[in-house]
Each structure stands twice: as C-alpha cells, then as structure tokens.
Short mmCIF file of C-alpha atoms and ligand atoms in Angstrom, two decimals:
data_model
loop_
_atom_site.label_atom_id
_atom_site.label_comp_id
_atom_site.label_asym_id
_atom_site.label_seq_id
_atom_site.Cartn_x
_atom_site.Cartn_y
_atom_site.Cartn_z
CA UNK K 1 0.00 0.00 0.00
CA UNK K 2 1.27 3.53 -1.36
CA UNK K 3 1.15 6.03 2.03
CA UNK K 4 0.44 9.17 0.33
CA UNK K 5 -2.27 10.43 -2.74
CA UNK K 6 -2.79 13.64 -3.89
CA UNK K 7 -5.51 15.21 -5.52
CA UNK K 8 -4.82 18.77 -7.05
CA UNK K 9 -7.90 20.70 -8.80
CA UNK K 10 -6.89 21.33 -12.41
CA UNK K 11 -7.96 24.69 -14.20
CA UNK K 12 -8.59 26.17 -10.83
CA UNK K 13 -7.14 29.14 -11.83
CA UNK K 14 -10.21 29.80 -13.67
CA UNK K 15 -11.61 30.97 -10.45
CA UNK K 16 -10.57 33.74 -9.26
CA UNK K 17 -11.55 37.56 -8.47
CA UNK K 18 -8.67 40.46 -8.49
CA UNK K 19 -7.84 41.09 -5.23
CA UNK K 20 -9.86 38.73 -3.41
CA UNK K 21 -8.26 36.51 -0.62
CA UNK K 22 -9.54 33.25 -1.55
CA UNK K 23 -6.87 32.77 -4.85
CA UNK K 24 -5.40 30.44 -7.08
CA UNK K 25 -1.53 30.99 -5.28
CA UNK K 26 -3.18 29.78 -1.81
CA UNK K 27 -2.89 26.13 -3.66
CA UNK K 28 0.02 26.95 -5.91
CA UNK K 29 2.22 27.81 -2.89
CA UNK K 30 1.18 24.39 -1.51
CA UNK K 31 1.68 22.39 -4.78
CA UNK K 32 5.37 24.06 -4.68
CA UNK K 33 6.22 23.43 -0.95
CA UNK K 34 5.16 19.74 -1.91
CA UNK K 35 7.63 20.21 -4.73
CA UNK K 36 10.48 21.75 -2.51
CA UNK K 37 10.63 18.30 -0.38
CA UNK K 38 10.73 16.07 -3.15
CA UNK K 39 7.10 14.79 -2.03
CA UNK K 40 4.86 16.35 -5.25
CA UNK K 41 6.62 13.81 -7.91
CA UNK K 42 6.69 10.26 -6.02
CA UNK K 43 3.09 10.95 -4.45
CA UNK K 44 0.19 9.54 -7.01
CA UNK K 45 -2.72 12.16 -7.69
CA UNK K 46 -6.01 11.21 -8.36
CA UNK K 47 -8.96 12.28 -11.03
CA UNK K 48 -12.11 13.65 -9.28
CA UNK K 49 -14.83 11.19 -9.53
CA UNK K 50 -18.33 11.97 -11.20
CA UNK K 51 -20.95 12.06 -8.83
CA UNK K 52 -24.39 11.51 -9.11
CA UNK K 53 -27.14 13.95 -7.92
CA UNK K 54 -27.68 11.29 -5.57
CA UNK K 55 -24.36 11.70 -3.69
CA UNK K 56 -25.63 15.46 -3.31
CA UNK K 57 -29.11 14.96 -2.46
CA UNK K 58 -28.59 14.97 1.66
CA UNK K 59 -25.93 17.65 1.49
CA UNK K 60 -27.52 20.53 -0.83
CA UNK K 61 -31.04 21.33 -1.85
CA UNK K 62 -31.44 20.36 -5.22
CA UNK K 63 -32.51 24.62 -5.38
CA UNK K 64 -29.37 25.39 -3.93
CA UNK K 65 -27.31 23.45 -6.67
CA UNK K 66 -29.46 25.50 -9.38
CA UNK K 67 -29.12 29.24 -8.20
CA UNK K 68 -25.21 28.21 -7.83
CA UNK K 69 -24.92 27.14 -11.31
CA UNK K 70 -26.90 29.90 -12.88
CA UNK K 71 -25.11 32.64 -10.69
CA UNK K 72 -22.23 31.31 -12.02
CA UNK K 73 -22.83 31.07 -15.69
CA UNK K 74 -23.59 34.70 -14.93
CA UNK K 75 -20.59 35.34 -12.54
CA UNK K 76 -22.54 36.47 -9.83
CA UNK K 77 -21.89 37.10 -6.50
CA UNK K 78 -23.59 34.70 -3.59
CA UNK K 79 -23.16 36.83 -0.44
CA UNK K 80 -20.68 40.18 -0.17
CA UNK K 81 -17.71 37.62 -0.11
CA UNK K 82 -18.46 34.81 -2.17
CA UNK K 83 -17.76 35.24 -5.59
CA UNK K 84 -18.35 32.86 -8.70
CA UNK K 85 -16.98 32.74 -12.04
CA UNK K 86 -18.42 31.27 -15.24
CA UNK K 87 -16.06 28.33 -14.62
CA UNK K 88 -16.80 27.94 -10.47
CA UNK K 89 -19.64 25.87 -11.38
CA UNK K 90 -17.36 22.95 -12.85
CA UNK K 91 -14.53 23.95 -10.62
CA UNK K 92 -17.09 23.49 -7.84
CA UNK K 93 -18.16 20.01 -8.88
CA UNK K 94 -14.74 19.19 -9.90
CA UNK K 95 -13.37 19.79 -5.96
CA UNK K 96 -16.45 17.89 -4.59
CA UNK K 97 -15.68 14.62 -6.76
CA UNK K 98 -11.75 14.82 -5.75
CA UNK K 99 -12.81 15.40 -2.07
CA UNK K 100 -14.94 11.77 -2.75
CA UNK K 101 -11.85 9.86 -4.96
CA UNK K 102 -9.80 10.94 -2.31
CA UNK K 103 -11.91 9.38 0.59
CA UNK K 104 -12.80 6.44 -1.68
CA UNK K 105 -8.94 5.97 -2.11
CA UNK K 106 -8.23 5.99 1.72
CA UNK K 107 -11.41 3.87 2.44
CA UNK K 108 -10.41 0.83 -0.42
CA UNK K 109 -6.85 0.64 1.53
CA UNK K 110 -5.02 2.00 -1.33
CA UNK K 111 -3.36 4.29 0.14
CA UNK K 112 -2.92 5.50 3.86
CA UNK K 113 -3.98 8.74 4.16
CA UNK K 114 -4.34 11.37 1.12
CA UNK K 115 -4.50 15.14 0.74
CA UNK K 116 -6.85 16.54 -1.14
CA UNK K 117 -6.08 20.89 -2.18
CA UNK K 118 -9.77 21.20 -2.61
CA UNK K 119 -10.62 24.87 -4.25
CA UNK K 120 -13.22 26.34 -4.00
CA UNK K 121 -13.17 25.30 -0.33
CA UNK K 122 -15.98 23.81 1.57
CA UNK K 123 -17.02 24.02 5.01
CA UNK K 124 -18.89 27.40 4.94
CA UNK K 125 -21.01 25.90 2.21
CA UNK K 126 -24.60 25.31 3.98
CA UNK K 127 -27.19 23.14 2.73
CA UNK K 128 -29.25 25.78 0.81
CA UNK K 129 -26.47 28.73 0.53
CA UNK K 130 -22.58 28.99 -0.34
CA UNK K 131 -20.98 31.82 1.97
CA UNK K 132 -17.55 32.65 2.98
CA UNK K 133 -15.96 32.03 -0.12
CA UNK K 134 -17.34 27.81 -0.03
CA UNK K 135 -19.30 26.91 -2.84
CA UNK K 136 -19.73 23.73 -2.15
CA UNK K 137 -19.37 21.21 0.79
CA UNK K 138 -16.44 19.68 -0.10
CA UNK K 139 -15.81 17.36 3.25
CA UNK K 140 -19.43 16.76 3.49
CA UNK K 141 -19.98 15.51 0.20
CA UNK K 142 -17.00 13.05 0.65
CA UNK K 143 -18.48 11.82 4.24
CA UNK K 144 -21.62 11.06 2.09
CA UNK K 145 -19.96 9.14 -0.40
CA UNK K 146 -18.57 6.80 1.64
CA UNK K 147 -21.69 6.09 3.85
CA UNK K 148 -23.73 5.97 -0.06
CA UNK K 149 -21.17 4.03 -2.50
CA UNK K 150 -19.22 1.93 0.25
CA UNK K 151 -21.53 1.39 3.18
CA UNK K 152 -19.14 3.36 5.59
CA UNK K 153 -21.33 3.86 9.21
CA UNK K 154 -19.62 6.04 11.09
CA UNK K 155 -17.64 9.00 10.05
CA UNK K 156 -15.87 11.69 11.86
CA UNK K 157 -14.61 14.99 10.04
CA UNK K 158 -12.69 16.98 12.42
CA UNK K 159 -11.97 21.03 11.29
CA UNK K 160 -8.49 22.39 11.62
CA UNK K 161 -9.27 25.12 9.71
CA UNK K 162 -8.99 28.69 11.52
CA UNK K 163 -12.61 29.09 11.49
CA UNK K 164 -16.09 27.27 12.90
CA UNK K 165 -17.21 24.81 9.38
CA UNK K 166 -21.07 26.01 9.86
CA UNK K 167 -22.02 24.17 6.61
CA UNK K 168 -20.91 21.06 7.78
CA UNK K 169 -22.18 21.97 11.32
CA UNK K 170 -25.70 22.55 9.97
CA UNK K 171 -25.52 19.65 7.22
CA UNK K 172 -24.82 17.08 9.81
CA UNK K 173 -26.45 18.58 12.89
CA UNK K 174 -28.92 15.83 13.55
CA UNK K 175 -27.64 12.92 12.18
CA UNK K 176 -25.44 10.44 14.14
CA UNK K 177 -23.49 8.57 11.51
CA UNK K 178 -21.05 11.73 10.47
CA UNK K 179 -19.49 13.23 13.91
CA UNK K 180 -18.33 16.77 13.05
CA UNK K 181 -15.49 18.07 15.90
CA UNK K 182 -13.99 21.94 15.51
CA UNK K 183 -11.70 23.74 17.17
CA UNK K 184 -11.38 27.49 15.72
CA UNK K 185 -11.14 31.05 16.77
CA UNK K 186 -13.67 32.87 18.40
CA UNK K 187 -15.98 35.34 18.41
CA UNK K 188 -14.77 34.97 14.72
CA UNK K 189 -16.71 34.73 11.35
CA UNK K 190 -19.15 32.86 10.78
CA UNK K 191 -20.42 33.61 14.98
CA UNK K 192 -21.28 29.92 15.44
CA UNK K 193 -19.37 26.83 17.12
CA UNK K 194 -20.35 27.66 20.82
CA UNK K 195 -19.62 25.22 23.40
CA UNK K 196 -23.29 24.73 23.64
CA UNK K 197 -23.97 24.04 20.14
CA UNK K 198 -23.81 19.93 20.63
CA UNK K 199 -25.58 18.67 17.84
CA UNK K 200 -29.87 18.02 17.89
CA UNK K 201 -32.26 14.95 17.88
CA UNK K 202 -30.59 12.03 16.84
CA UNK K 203 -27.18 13.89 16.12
CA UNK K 204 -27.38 14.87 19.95
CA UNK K 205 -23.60 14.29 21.44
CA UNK K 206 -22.32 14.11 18.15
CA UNK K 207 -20.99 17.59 17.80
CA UNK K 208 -17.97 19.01 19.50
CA UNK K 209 -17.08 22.60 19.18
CA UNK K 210 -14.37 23.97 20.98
CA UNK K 211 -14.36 28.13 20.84
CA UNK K 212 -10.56 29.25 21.83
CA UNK K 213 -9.68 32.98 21.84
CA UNK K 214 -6.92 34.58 19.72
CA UNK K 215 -3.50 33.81 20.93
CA UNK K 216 -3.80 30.48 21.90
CA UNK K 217 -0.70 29.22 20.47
CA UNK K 218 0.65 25.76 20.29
CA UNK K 219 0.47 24.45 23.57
CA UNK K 220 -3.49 25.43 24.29
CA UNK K 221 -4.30 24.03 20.80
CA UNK K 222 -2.28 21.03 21.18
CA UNK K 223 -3.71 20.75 24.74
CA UNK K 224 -6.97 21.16 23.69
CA UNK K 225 -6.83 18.19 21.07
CA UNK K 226 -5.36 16.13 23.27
CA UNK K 227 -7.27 16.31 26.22
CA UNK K 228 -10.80 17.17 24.56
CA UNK K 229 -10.88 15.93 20.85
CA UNK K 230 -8.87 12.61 21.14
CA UNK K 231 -11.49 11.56 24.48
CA UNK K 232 -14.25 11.98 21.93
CA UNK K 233 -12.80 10.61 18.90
CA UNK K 234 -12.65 7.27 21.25
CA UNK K 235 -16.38 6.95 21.89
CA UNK K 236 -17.37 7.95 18.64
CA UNK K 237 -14.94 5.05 17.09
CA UNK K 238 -15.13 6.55 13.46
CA UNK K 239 -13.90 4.48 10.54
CA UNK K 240 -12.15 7.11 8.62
CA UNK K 241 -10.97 10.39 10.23
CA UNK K 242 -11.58 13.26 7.55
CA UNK K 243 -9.81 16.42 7.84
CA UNK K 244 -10.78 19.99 7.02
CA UNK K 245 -7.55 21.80 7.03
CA UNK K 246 -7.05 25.14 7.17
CA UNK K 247 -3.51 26.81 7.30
CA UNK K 248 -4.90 30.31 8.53
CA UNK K 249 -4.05 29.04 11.88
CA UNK K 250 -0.07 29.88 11.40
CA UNK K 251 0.81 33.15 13.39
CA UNK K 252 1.16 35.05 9.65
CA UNK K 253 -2.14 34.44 8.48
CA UNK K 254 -3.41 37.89 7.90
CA UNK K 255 -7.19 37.36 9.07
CA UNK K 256 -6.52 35.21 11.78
CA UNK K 257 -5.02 35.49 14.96
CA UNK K 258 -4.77 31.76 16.66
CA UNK K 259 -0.82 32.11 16.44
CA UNK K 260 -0.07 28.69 15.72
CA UNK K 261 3.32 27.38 14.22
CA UNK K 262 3.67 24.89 11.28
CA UNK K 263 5.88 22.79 13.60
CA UNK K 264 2.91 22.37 16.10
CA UNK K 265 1.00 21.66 12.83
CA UNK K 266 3.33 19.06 11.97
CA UNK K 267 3.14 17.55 15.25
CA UNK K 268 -1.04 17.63 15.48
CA UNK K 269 -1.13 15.69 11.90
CA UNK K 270 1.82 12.95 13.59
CA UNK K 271 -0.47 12.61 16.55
CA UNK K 272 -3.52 12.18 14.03
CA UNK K 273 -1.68 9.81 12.14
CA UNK K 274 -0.73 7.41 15.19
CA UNK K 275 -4.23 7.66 16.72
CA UNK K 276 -5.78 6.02 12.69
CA UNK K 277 -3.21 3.75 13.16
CA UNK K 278 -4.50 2.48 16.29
CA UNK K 279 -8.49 3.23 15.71
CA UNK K 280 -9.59 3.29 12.30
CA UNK K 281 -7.39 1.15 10.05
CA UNK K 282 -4.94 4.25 9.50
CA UNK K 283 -7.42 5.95 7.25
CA UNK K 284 -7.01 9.80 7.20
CA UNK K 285 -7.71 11.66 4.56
CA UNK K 286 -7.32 15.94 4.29
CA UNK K 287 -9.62 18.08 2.66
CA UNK K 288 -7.94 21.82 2.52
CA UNK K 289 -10.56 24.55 3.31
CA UNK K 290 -8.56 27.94 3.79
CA UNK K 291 -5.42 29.90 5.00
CA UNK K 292 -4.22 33.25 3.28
CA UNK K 293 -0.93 33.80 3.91
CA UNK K 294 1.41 32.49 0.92
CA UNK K 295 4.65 31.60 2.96
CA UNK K 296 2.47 30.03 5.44
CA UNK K 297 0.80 28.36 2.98
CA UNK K 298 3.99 26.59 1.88
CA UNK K 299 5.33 25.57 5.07
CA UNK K 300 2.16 24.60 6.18
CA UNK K 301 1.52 22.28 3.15
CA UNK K 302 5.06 20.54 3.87
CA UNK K 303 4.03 20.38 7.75
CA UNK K 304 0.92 18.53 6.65
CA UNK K 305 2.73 16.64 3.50
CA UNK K 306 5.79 15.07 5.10
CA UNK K 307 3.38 13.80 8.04
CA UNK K 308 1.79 11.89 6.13
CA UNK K 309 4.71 10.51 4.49
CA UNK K 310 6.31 10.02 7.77
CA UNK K 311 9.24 11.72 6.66
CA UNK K 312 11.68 14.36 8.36
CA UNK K 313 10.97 18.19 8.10
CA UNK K 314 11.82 21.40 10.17
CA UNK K 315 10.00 24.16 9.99
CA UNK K 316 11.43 27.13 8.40
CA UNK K 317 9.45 29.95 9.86
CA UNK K 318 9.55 29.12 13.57
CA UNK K 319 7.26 30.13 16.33
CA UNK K 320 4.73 33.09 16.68
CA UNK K 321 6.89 35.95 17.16
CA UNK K 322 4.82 37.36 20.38
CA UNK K 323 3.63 35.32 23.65
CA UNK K 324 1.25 32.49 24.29
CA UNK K 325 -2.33 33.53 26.20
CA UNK K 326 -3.68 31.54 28.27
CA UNK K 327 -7.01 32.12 28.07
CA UNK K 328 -7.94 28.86 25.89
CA UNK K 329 -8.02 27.47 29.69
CA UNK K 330 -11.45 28.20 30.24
CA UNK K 331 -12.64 26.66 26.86
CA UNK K 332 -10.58 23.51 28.32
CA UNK K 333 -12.49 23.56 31.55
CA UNK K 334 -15.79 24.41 30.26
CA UNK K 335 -15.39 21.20 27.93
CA UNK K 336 -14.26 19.13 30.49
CA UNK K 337 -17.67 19.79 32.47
CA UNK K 338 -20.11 19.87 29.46
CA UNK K 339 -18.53 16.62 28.12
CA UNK K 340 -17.69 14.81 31.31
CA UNK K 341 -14.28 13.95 30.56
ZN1 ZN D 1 -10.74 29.58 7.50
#
C-alpha cells in the first residue's frame, strides 16, 4: 500500500476575483512546498470522480445546486464575499468529486492517508447557501460518499481550519453517523461553534465545538486536542478520520489570529496519524478549506505533506513571534464539564 495520494484541482485558476483573498496561489504555494521536499513527484494524484445527484441529495437542496450554477454562468456574487466565475460551477463540482476519490482511495486501503487541495473550499457551504468564499461542501460531500457508495457507518470529520465549518455543522447537525469536531477562533466569522452548540435529535452528542480565543498558540491548541478531541474521537470510534484543514491558523495568516506554528501543525497531523493507526485502520484523509498567507501556505503544506509521508521536516518559519495567552483554559475547563471527561 502507497502512504500518500494527492488530488490537485486542475484549471482552478479559472476561479478567481482580483484582489480577493480566496486565490489560485493559496494552492500553488502548496503544490510548490510539496515540490520543494521532493514529495509532489513520487506521491500519485487522483482524477475527481463523477458524482451523481444522488451523492448530493442529503448535502444541498437540489434549489441550492441550481441558483449556484446559474449565478455562475452569470458570474454572480452569492453573499458580499463569495464570488463565482463562469467556470466555479465545474470547478465546484470538480473539488467535490476529488474530495470523494480521495476518501474512496483511503477507504479501499489504497493508500494511507491522502490530501486533497480542494478549491473552491468547503465548510462554509450550507445546505441551501454557499458563503464565505465555499461553494460547495467539499468534506461533506465526501463523508456522504462513503456512507452511499461503500456502506461506511460512522464518520468523523474533524476542522483544523482557523474558522467554525457552519455548513458542515448545519448539514450534519442531527444525524449520528457523520461526527463533526472543531476547534477554531472565536468570536470569529461565521459567529457559530459555541460550546453549547452539541448537535440536535438524533445527532445529539455528536458535535464538539471547541471556541478558543486569539492567541492560543501551540500548547493550548495542542492541549486542547489532546485532552478534549482525542477523548471523543474514542467513543465515537469513526472508521475514517476526515480532515478539514485550514492553514490560517499559522501566526502570519493575515485574518486570523490563533498564532499557531507549522511545527505544532506538523506535530497535530503525527499525533492524528498514530491515533488512525490504532483506531480506524490508519485511514485519514485531508480536505484543505482555507489559509491566506502564501509563505504560510507553503510551510504549512510541507508540515501537513511530510506527516503523512512520515518523513523528516523542520520548519522554516519558527514560532509566533509574540507570547502564548492563556485564556484557551477556560474553553478547556468548560469542555471538560459539558462533556464529562
Ligand atoms: Zn478559515
């Protein structure tokens, strides 16, 4: 078995808006970090699959899917900052059925754990509305593969990313056989991912949100995954572990303040990796969502790269540059009581 696939999203350059954040160098700079460790040539990349409007039916309305492809045969805005081109439509679709031939990929046993630079990203994308620059629910639509096409039970898609995933939140908020666990910035865009926000009906207890405030820094997060997010991965006892990356964590992301460095990156991925190992056959697959700092980008793209390789890196860019808070304490405390552990 081959550790590593890749799936990169060709013609993606064809969406993009001057100026705009969310742009074609955030995966570039990724694609040539990959390339700077020797990793991009001896890792197999995959073709996105063609999926059926089946595999979409519990993840967008079927009204939703329409007003996205008309605004973007029109090039349309969806909200102030979600733009569309006349090619975002196919891009869209395109990311969504790499997201799945990644997950498929990992789920056969073909390969150990795969990365998939999914753009547009996903995990803003709600069931009836893309927002914050997600057109479509990447990570979602993957999760819903599996349990369609290969009779996978029980999922768990955990979000690195800087900010909450409400689309996948809200797509999976009552159902019990995806698990959605996120640990982001807050108060922060989008405003949800309280501590209270636990999932409803059936999907009660099967979502874990964990708020931390800006400057947390490697050892809270790290901490905080530890003590909080591995506990619950145990009782939910997932079959495949799916990722939502986001690099705007690292301390030079310019929206986000969470102050993490790629090396503690690095070493959350390592710990991911050992825990699939031991729980869920090794499969892990990574879904990138967003980050917007270039040279972050890079490094963090080798951080997550050569983890799952399982080969040696050092960080180039070091540690945040100012102190640690230690306010992410509380969130650890308040989590502690509200999930018994
Ligand atoms: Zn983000």
């Amino acid at each position: 078995m081959h550790l590593l696939t890749l799936y990169y999203p060709e013609g993606h350059q064809n969406h993009q808006l001057p100026g705009h954040p969310e742009r074609p160098e955030r995966v570039e700079v990724i694609k040539r970090g990959l390339e700077e460790i020797n990793l991009w040539d001896q890792v197999p990349r995959l073709e996105p699959l063609e999926l059926t409007e089946n595999n979409f039916s519990s993840i967008h309305d079927k009204e939703y899917l329409k007003i996205l492809e008309r605004a973007s045969s029109l090039e349309q805005m969806l909200d102030p900052d979600t733009y569309t081109t006349r090619e975002s439509w196919k891009l869209a679709l395109n990311a969504a059925g790499g997201a799945a031939a990644v997950a498929e990929a990992v789920w056969d046993g073909k390969y150990q754990s795969g990365f998939a630079l999914t753009r547009p990203p996903g995990h803003h994308a709600c069931p009836s509305r893309g927002m914050g620059f997600c057109l479509l629910n990447n990570v979602a639509i993957a999760a819903e593969y599996l349990l369609q096409e290969k009779a996978a039970s029980r999922i768990t898609i955990l979000d690195l990313d800087l900010h909450h995933g409400n689309g996948t939140q809200d797509i999976f908020w009552s159902r019990k056989d995806v698990s959605y666990v996120s640990i982001h910035q807050a108060p922060f865009y989008p405003g949800t991912g309280s501590l209270s926000e636990v999932g409803g009906g059936d999907g009660e207890g099967f979502t874990l949100n964990l708020p931390v405030p800006s400057r947390t820094g490697d050892l809270g997060y790290i901490t905080l995954i530890e003590e909080i997010i591995f506990p619950f991965l145990v009782r939910k006892k997932p079959e495949i572990l799916l990722v939502s990356y986001g690099f705007d964590t690292h301390w030079r992301d310019p929206l986000g303040s969470l102050q993490l460095s790629a090396a503690a990156i690095r070493q959350v991925f390592d710990k991911l990796r050992s825990w699939v190992e031991g729980n869920c056959n090794g499969r892990l697959a990574v879904f990138l969502e967003g980050g917007y700092d270039l040279e972050a980008g890079r490094v963090c793209g080798q951080a997550v790269g050569s983890s799952l390789m399982d080969q040696p890196w050092q960080d180039p860019l070091g540690p945040a540059p100012s102190a640690e808070g230690d306010a992410w304490r509380h969130t650890l405390a308040d989590a502690k009581s509200i999930w018994e552990m």
